[in-house]
Amino acid sequence: MLKSVHGKTPIERKRTLVTWLLAPAWLTILIATQPKGFETLGYSLVEFTGFFLVFGAVLGRLSCTLYIGGRKDLSLCQSGPYSLSRNPLYFFSFLGLIGVCLAAQNIALMAISAVLFLAYYRSVILNEERRLLSLFGSDYILYMARVPRFFPRFNFPESEDTLLVQSQVFVRSLRDVSWFLAAIVGIEVIEELRQAAVISGWQLPV
């Protein structure tokens, strides 16, 4: 049940809190476990793929902010990344999470993280959809019919001639994506400590 037409639902408001509550447990698992094939050629390729996904996620989230930053409930954005997915910010966050797990060469953690992310954010997205339907009505119904909910369609994004960027919102977005980049640095530190036998993790089959 929506609290108001313009207000966020309880699930939406608690999204950040849930993330911060789960982060310590996720980080502990990341540090305390490592795959059996850690540092082999195959897993080095997995690590490289993870780096690629993380940088893609960073660029993707920043592009989303350029198009919708600070205007989410004021206008229905249907261009840029929003012409490919109705929830590109969440998709790029998902991509970044998968990328960090792969950069850590931890395929088991990647699988667990993917399932939990998709399960939780499905509820968040469904609640947001009900609110956006109340805000934009038939325009949003047409948008839903044309653009996928989460995973982007394979097409060239529709662009706009001019974008009005709110500097404060964009700076906040830079701060948000910095966590992905910090995670990459942290993973490299963990790898160095493992190679130096300073720390060791529980062996995982994958």
Short mmCIF file of C-alpha atoms in Angstrom, two decimals, residues 69-145:
data_model
loop_
_atom_site.label_atom_id
_atom_site.label_comp_id
_atom_site.label_asym_id
_atom_site.label_seq_id
_atom_site.Cartn_x
_atom_site.Cartn_y
_atom_site.Cartn_z
CA GLY A 69 19.55 12.77 -11.22
CA GLY A 70 17.15 14.61 -8.87
CA ARG A 71 14.18 14.31 -11.25
CA LYS A 72 12.98 10.74 -10.69
CA ASP A 73 9.47 11.65 -9.46
CA LEU A 74 9.15 14.89 -11.43
CA SER A 75 9.39 13.61 -15.00
CA LEU A 76 9.31 10.22 -16.70
CA CYS A 77 12.78 9.67 -18.12
CA GLN A 78 12.72 7.46 -21.21
CA SER A 79 16.06 8.33 -22.82
CA GLY A 80 19.69 7.31 -22.38
CA PRO A 81 20.03 4.15 -20.27
CA TYR A 82 16.33 4.49 -19.38
CA SER A 83 15.45 3.71 -22.99
CA LEU A 84 17.04 0.27 -22.54
CA SER A 85 15.93 -0.64 -19.01
CA ARG A 86 13.33 0.83 -16.66
CA ASN A 87 15.72 0.32 -13.73
CA PRO A 88 19.25 0.85 -15.09
CA LEU A 89 20.61 2.16 -11.78
CA TYR A 90 19.71 -1.10 -10.07
CA PHE A 91 20.99 -3.09 -13.05
CA PHE A 92 24.39 -1.37 -12.93
CA SER A 93 24.54 -1.86 -9.15
CA PHE A 94 23.90 -5.55 -9.79
CA LEU A 95 26.63 -5.54 -12.44
CA GLY A 96 29.04 -3.90 -9.99
CA LEU A 97 28.24 -6.43 -7.26
CA ILE A 98 28.84 -9.34 -9.64
CA GLY A 99 32.02 -7.64 -10.84
CA VAL A 100 33.43 -7.26 -7.34
CA CYS A 101 32.77 -10.94 -6.58
CA LEU A 102 34.45 -12.02 -9.82
CA ALA A 103 37.38 -9.66 -9.22
CA ALA A 104 37.81 -11.48 -5.92
CA GLN A 105 37.71 -14.75 -7.93
CA ASN A 106 34.84 -15.88 -5.70
CA ILE A 107 32.26 -17.51 -7.96
CA ALA A 108 30.31 -19.07 -5.06
CA LEU A 109 29.85 -15.67 -3.41
CA MET A 110 28.84 -14.22 -6.77
CA ALA A 111 26.04 -16.77 -7.12
CA ILE A 112 24.75 -16.17 -3.58
CA SER A 113 24.96 -12.38 -3.99
CA ALA A 114 23.14 -12.47 -7.34
CA VAL A 115 20.23 -14.52 -5.95
CA LEU A 116 19.84 -12.31 -2.84
CA PHE A 117 20.10 -9.08 -4.85
CA LEU A 118 17.52 -10.13 -7.44
CA ALA A 119 15.14 -11.47 -4.78
CA TYR A 120 15.24 -8.30 -2.67
CA TYR A 121 15.26 -5.75 -5.46
CA ARG A 122 12.32 -7.41 -7.15
CA SER A 123 10.20 -6.21 -4.22
CA VAL A 124 11.78 -2.75 -4.36
CA ILE A 125 11.13 -2.44 -8.10
CA LEU A 126 7.52 -3.65 -7.87
CA ASN A 127 6.81 -1.08 -5.16
CA GLU A 128 8.43 1.66 -7.24
CA GLU A 129 6.35 0.66 -10.25
CA ARG A 130 3.11 1.11 -8.32
CA ARG A 131 4.23 4.58 -7.25
CA LEU A 132 5.32 5.58 -10.76
CA LEU A 133 2.02 4.34 -12.17
CA SER A 134 0.26 6.68 -9.75
CA LEU A 135 2.50 9.54 -10.84
CA PHE A 136 2.58 9.09 -14.61
CA GLY A 137 -0.43 6.91 -15.42
CA SER A 138 -0.84 5.90 -19.06
CA ASP A 139 2.57 7.27 -20.03
CA TYR A 140 4.19 4.79 -17.66
CA ILE A 141 2.00 1.94 -18.94
CA LEU A 142 3.25 2.61 -22.48
CA TYR A 143 6.81 2.83 -21.16
CA MET A 144 6.41 -0.52 -19.41
CA ALA A 145 5.23 -2.12 -22.62
#
